mmCIF file of C-alpha atoms and ligand atoms in Angstrom:
data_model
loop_
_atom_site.group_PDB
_atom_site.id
_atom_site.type_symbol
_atom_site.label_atom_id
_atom_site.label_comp_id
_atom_site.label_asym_id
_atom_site.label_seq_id
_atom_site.Cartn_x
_atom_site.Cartn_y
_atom_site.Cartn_z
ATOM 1 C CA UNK A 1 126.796 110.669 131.029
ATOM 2 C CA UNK A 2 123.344 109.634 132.282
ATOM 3 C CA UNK A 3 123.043 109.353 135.771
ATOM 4 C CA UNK A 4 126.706 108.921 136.404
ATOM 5 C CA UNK A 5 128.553 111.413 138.863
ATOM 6 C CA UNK A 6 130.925 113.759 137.590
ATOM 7 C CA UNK A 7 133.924 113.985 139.777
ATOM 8 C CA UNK A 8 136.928 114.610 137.777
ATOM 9 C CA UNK A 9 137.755 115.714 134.573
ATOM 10 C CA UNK A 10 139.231 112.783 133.154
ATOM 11 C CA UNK A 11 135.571 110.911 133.564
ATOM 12 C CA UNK A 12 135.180 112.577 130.236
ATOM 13 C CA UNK A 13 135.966 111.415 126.942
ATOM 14 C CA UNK A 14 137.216 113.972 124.497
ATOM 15 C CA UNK A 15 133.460 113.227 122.433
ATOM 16 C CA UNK A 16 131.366 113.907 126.267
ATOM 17 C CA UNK A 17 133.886 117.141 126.561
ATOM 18 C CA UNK A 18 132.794 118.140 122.561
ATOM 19 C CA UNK A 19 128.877 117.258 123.835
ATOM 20 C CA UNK A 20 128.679 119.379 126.627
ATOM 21 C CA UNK A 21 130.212 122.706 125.254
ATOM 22 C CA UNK A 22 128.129 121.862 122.132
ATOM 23 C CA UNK A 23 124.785 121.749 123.621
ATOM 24 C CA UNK A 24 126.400 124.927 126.364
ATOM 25 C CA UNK A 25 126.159 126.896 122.890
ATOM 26 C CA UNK A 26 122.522 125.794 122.438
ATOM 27 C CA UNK A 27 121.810 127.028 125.658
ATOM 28 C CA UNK A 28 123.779 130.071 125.503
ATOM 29 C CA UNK A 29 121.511 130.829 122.416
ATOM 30 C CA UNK A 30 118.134 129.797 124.369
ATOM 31 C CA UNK A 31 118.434 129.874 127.753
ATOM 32 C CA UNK A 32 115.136 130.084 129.032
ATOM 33 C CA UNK A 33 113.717 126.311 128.486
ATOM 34 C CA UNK A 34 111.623 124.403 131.026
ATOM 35 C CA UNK A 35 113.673 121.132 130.882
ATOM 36 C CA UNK A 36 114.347 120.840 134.846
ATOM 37 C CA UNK A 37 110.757 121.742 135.860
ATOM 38 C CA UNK A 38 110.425 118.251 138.102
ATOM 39 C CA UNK A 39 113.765 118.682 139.225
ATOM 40 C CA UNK A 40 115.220 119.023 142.540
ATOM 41 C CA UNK A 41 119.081 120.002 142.614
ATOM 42 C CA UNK A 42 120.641 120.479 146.152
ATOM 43 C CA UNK A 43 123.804 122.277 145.972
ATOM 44 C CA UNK A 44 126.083 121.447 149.194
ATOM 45 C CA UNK A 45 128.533 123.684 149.915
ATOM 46 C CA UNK A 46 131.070 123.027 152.672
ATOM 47 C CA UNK A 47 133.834 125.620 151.580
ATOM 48 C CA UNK A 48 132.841 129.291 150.324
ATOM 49 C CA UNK A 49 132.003 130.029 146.345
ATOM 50 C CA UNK A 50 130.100 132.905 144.388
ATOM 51 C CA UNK A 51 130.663 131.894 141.088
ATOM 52 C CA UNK A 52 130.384 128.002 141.179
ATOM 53 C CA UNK A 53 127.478 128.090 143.882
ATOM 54 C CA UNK A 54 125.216 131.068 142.037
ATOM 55 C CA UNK A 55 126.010 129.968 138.226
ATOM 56 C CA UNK A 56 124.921 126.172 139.362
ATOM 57 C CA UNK A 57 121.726 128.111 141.003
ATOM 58 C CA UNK A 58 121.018 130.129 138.408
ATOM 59 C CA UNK A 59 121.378 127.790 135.930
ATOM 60 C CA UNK A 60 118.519 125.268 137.573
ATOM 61 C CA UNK A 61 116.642 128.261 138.110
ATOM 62 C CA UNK A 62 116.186 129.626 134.619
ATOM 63 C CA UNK A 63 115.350 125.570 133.475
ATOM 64 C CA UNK A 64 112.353 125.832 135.486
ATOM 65 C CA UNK A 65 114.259 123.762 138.820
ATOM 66 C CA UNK A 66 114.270 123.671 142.413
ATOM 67 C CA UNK A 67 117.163 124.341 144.312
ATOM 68 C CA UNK A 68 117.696 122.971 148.167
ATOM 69 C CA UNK A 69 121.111 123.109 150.203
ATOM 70 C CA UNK A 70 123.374 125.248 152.548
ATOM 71 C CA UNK A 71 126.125 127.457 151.363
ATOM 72 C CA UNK A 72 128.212 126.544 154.829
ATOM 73 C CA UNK A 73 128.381 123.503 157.129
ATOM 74 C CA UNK A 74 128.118 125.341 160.349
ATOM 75 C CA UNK A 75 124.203 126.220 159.653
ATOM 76 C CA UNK A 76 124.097 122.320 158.939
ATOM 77 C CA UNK A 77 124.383 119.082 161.262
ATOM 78 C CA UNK A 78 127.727 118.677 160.186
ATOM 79 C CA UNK A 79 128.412 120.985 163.160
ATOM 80 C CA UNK A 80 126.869 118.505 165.752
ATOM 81 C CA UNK A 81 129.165 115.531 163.867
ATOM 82 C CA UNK A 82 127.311 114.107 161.549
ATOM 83 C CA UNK A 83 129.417 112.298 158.675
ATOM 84 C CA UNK A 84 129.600 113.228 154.759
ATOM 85 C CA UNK A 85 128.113 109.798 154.002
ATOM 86 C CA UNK A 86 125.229 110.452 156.173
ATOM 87 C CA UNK A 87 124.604 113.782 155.007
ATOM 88 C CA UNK A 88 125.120 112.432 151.480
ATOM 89 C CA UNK A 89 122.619 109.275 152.364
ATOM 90 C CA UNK A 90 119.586 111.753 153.681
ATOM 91 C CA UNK A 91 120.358 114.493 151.226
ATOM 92 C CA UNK A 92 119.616 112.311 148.137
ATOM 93 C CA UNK A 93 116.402 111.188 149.629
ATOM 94 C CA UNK A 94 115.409 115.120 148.895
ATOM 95 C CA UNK A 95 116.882 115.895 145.338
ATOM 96 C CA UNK A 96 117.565 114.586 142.028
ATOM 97 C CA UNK A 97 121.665 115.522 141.644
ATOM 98 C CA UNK A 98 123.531 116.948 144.287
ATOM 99 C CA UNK A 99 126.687 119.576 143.606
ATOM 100 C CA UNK A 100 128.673 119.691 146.319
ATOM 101 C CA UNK A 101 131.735 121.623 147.319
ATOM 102 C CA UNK A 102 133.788 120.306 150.024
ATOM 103 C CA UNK A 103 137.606 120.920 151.138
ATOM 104 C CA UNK A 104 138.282 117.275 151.284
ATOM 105 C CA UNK A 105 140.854 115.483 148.299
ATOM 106 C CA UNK A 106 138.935 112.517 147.513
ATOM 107 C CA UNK A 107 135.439 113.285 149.324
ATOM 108 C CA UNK A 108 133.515 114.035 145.875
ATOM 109 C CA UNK A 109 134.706 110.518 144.651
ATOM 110 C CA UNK A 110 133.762 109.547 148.616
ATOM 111 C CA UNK A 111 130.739 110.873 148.382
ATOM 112 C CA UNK A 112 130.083 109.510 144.568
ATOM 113 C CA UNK A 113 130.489 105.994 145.869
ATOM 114 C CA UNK A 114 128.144 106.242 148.689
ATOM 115 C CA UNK A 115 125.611 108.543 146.830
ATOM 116 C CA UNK A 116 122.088 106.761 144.964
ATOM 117 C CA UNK A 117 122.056 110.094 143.267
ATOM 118 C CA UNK A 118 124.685 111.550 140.713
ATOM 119 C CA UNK A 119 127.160 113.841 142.492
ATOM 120 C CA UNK A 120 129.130 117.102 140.867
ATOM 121 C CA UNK A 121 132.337 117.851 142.137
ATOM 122 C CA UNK A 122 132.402 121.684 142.549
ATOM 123 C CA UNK A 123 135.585 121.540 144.051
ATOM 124 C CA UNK A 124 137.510 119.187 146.081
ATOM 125 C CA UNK A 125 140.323 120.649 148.415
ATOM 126 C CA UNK A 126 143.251 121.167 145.745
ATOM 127 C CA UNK A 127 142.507 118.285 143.290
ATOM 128 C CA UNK A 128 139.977 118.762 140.922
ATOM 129 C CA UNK A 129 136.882 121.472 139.463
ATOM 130 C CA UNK A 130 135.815 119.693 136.676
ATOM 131 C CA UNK A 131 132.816 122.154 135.937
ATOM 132 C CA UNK A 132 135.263 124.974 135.928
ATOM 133 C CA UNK A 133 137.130 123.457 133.354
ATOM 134 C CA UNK A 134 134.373 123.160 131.071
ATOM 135 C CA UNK A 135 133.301 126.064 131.147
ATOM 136 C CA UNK A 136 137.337 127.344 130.576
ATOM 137 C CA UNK A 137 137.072 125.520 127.349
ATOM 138 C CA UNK A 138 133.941 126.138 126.279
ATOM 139 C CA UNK A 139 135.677 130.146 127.051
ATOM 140 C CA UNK A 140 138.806 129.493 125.394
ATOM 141 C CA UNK A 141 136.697 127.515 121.740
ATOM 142 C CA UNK A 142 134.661 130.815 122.228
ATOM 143 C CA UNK A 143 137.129 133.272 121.706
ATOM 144 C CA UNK A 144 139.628 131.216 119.699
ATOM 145 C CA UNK A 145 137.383 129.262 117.237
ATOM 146 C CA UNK A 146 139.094 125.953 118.349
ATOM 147 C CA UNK A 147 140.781 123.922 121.446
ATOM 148 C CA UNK A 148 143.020 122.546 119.074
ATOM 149 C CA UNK A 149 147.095 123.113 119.475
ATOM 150 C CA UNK A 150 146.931 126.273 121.437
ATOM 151 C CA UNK A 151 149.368 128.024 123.373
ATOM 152 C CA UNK A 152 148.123 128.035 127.154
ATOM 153 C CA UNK A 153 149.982 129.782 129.815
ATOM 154 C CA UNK A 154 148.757 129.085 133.395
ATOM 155 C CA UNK A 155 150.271 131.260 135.869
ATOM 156 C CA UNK A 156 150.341 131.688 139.423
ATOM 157 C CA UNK A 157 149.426 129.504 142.283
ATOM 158 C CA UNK A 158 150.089 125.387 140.022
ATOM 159 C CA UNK A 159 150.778 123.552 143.140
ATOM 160 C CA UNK A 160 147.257 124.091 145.065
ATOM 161 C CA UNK A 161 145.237 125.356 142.087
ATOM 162 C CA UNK A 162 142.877 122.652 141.449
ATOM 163 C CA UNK A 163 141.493 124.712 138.373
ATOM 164 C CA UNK A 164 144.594 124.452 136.399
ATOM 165 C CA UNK A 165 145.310 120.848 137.096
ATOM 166 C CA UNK A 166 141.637 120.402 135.926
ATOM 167 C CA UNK A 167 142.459 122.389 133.102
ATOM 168 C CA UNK A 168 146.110 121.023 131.821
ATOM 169 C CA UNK A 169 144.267 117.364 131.719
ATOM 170 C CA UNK A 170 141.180 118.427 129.622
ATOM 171 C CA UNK A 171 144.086 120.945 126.933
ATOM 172 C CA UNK A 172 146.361 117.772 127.001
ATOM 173 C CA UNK A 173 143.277 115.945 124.735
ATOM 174 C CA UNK A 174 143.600 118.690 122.282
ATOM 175 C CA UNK A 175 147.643 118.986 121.716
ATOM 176 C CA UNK A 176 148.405 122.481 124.057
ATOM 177 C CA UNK A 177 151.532 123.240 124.843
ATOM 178 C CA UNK A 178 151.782 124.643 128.594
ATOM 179 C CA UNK A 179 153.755 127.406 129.877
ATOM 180 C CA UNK A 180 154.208 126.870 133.623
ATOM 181 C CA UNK A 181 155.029 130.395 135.086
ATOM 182 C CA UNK A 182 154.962 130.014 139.228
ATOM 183 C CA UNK A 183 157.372 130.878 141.714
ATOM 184 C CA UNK A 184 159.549 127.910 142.979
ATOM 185 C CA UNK A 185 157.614 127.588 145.793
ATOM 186 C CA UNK A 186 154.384 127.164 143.889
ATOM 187 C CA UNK A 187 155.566 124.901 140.599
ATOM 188 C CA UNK A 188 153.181 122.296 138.556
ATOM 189 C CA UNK A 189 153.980 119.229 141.057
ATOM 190 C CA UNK A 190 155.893 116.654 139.208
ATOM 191 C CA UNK A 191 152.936 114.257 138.518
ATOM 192 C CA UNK A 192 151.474 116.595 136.085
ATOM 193 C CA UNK A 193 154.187 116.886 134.419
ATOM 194 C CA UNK A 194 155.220 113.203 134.004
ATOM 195 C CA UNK A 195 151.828 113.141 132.811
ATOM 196 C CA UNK A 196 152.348 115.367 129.839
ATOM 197 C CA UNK A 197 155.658 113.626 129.008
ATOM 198 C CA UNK A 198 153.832 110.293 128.862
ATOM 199 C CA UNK A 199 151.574 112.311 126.090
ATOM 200 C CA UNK A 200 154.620 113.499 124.502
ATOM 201 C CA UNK A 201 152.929 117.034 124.819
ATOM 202 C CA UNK A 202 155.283 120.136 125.343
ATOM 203 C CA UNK A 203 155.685 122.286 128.369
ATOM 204 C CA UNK A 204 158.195 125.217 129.874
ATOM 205 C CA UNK A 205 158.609 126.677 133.059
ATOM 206 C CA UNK A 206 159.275 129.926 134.047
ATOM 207 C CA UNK A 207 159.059 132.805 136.655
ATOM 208 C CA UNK A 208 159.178 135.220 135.165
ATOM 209 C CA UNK A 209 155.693 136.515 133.950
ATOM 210 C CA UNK A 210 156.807 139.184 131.514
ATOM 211 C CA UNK A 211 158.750 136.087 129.366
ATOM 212 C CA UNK A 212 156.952 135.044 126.176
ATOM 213 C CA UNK A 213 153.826 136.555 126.350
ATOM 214 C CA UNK A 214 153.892 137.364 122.503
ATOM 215 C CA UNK A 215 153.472 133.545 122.204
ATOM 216 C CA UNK A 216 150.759 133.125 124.616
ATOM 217 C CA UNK A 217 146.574 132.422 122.769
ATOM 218 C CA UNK A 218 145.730 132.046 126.608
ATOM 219 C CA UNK A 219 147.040 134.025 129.436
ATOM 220 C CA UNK A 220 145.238 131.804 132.034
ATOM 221 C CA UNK A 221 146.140 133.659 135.534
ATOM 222 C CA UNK A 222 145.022 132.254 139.288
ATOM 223 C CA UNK A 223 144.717 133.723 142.813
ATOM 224 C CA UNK A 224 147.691 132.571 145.488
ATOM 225 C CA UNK A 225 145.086 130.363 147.724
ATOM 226 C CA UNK A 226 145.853 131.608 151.081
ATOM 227 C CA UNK A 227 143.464 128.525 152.520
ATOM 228 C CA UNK A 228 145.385 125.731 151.185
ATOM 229 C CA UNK A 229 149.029 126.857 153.081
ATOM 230 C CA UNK A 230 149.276 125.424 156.610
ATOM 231 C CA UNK A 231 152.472 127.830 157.395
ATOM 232 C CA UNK A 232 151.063 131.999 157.297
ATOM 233 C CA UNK A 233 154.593 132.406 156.251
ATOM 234 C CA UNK A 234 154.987 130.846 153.295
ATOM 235 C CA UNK A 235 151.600 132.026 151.878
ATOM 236 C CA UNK A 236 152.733 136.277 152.865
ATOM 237 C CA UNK A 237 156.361 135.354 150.830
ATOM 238 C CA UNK A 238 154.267 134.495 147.314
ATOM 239 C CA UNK A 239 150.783 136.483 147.661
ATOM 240 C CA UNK A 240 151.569 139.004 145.482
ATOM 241 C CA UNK A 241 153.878 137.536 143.346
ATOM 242 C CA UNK A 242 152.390 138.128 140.143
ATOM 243 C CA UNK A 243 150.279 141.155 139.210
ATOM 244 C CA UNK A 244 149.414 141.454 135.382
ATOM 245 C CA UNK A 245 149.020 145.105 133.842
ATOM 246 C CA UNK A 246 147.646 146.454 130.815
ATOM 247 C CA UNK A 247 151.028 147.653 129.932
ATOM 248 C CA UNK A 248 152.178 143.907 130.157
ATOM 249 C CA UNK A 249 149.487 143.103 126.951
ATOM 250 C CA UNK A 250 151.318 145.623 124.346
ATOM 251 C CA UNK A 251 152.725 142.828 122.378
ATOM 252 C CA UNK A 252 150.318 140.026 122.860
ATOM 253 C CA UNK A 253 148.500 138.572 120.289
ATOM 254 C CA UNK A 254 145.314 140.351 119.328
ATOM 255 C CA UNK A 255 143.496 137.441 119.678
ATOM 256 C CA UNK A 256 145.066 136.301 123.161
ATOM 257 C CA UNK A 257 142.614 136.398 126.067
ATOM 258 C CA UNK A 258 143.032 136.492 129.716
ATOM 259 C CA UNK A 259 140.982 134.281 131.760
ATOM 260 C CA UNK A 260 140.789 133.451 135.483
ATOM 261 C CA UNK A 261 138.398 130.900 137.186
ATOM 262 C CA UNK A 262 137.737 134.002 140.077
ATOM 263 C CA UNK A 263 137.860 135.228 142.577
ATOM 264 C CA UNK A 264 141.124 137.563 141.896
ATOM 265 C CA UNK A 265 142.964 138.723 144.896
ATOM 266 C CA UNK A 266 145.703 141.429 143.311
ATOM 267 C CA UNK A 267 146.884 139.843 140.541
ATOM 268 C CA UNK A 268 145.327 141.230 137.586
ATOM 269 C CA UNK A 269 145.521 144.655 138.343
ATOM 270 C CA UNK A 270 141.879 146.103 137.131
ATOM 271 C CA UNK A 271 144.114 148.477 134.544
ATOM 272 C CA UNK A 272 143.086 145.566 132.597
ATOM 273 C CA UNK A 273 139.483 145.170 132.827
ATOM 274 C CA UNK A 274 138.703 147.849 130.600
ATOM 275 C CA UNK A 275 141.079 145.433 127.975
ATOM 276 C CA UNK A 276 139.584 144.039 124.845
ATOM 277 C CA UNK A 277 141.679 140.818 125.857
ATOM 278 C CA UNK A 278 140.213 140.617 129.521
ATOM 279 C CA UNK A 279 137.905 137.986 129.432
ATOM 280 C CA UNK A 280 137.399 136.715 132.688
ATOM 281 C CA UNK A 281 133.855 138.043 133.549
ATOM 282 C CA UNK A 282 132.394 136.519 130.694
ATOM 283 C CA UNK A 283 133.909 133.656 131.466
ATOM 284 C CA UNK A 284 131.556 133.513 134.865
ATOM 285 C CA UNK A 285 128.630 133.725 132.173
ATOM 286 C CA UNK A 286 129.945 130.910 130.492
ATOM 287 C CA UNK A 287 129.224 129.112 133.674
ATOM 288 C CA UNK A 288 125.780 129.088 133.451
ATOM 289 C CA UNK A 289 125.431 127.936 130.188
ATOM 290 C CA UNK A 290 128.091 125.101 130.858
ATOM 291 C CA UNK A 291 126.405 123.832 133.918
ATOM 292 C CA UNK A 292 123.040 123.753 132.429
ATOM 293 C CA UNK A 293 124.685 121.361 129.695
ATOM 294 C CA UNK A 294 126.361 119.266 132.366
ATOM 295 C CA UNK A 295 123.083 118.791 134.219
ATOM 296 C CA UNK A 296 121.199 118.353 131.983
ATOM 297 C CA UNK A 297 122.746 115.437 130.387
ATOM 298 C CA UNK A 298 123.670 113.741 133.412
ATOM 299 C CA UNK A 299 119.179 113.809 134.593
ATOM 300 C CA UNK A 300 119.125 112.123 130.700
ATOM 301 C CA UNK A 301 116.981 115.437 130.102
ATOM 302 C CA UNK A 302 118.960 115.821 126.564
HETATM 303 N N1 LIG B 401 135.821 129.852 140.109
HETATM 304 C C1 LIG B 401 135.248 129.516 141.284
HETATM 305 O O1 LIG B 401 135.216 128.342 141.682
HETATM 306 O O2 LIG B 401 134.737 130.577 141.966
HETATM 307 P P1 LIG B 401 133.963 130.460 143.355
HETATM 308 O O3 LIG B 401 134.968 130.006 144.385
HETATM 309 O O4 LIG B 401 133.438 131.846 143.613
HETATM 310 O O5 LIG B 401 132.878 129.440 143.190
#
C-alpha cells in the first residue's frame, strides 16, 4: 500500500484488507503513538461529513500530525472556478496525503491520477467509501469473531448508498450471503448483482424488513440520501420507508448487531439505542482506529 492512493475498495487484496484491520486492533489497543509527527494530512472536503471528516482528524491528531484543509468548497477558490486538478496540484505541494470528499463519481480516481501525493477517497458521489468499509469490517470481525460466511442484510437506500456497494464487494471476498431489503424504487442496481453471480455468492431480495431477521449476523441499515434524488418527489415517496424498532430484534440472534455508516435520519428509531445489539456508535470509534491503520501504511510509517 505504500504511497499508492486508495480510491476504491477493490484496490485491496483480501491480505491488505486482513493488514489494515490487523494493525486497526494494534491501534485500538495503543492509540496514542507519535508515528505521524512530520506529517502533514490535508483533508478536502467538498460535500458535508462528521464522522469521516473528524475520525480522519482525530486520528492524525492523536499520531502526533498536522491537519490542513476546508470542510466546504465555498470558503475555498473553488468558488471563484478553480478546477479539482488545480486544487489537487497546489494542495499536494502543502501535505503529505490528502483525504478528500467530493460529490463527483470518478473525481477521487480523477484526482488520484493527477495527484504526486496519495489520495483517500472519503466518498465519491454514490460510488464508493472505501474507508467506511473498513472500518464496517473491522466492526463486524469485532463483534462476530470472523468475516467469514456471514449472513449480511443491507437495508434501505442500495441504489445511491455508496457504503453498501463498498461493503457487498469487500463481504463478497469472505463468502456472505446478502439480503437485499429496499423498496423497488431503491433496489441493489443490477451490476452488483451480476457481480455476485459471477462469484457464485448467494443473495435475496426483499421489502419487507420484518422478513428473516432471525437469520440475519448483520442487520446493516442506511439513511434514504435525500442529496442524491434529482426529483423532491421521488425522495418524499421512500424517506421513511424503513424504521427499525427494538420490538423488531425479539427474535434475532443474540449475537446479531446493527450497524449503520451514520448519519441516521428516522430509520432506526432510538428505542434501539439502549439495545445490546445496537452497535452503530462504536462503530464511529472504529473509525479512528481504522483510518490510523490506513494512513499509516500508505506514508510506509508501518
Ligand atoms: N459515515 C459517514 O460517512 O458519515 P459522515 O457523512 O458524517 O462522514
Amino acid at each position: 500500500m505504500k504511497n499508492k492512493s486508495l480510491v476504491a475498495i477493490n484496490d485491496l487484496s483480501k491480505e491488505e484488507i486482513i493488514k489494515i484491520l490487523d494493525l486497526a486492533e494494534e491501534f485500538e489497543k495503543n492509540p496514542i503513538q507519535d508515528i505521524l509527527s512530520k506529517t502533514v494530512v490535508a483533508t478536502l472536503f467538498f460535500e458535508p461529513s462528521t464522522r469521516t471528516r473528524l475520525s480522519f482528524e482525530s486520528a492524525v491528531s492523536r499520531l502526533g500530525g498536522r491537519v490542513i484543509g476546508f470542510s466546504e468548497a465555498a470558503s475555498t477558490s473553488v468558488s471563484k472556478g478553480e478546477s479539482l486538478k488545480d486544487t489537487i496540484l497546489t494542495v499536494a505541494n502543502y501535505s503529505d496525503l490528502i483525504v478528500m470528499r467530493h460529490p463527483i463519481e470518478g473525481s477521487a480516481r480523477y484526482a488520484s491520477e493527477v495527484s504526486p501525493v496519495p489520495i483517500i477517497n472519503a466518498g465519491d458521489g454514490a460510488n464508493q467509501h472505501p474507508t467506511q468499509t473498513l472500518l464496517d469490517l473491522y466492526s463486524i470481525r469485532k463483534t462476530q469473531g470472523t468475516l467469514q460466511d456471514l449472513n449480511i442484510f443491507l437495508v434501505g437506500d442500495l441504489k445511491y448508498g455508496r457504503t453498501v456497494h463498498s461493503l457487498m464487494m469487500a463481504m463478497s471476498q469472505f463468502g456472505a450471503t446478502f439480503t437485499f431489503v429496499s423498496p423497488n424504487e431503491l433496489k441493489m442496481p443490477n451490476e452488483y448483482k451480476m457481480f455476485l453471480d459471477s462469484q457464485g455468492l448467494k443473495y435475496y431480495e426483499q421489502i419487507d424488513l420484518n422478513e428473516n431477521l432471525d437469520k440475519a449476523d448483520i442487520i446493516y441499515m442506511t439513511r434514504v440520501q435525500r442529496e442524491r434524488f434529482s426529483d423532491p418527489l421521488e425522495y418524499e415517496k421512500v424517506k421513511n420507508v424503513y424504521v427499525l424498532r427494538n420490538k423488531m430484534l425479539g427474535n434475532t440472534k443474540p449475537t446479531m448487531r446493527v450497524l449503520h455508516p451514520l448519519p441516521r435520519v428516522n430509520e432506526i428509531h432510538t428505542d434501539v439505542d439502549t439495545s445490546p445489539k445496537a452497535y452503530y456508535f462504536p462503530q464511529a470509534l472504529n473509525g479512528v482506529y481504522t483510518r490510523m491503520s490506513i494512513m499509516s501504511q500508505i506514508l510506509g510509517l508501518l
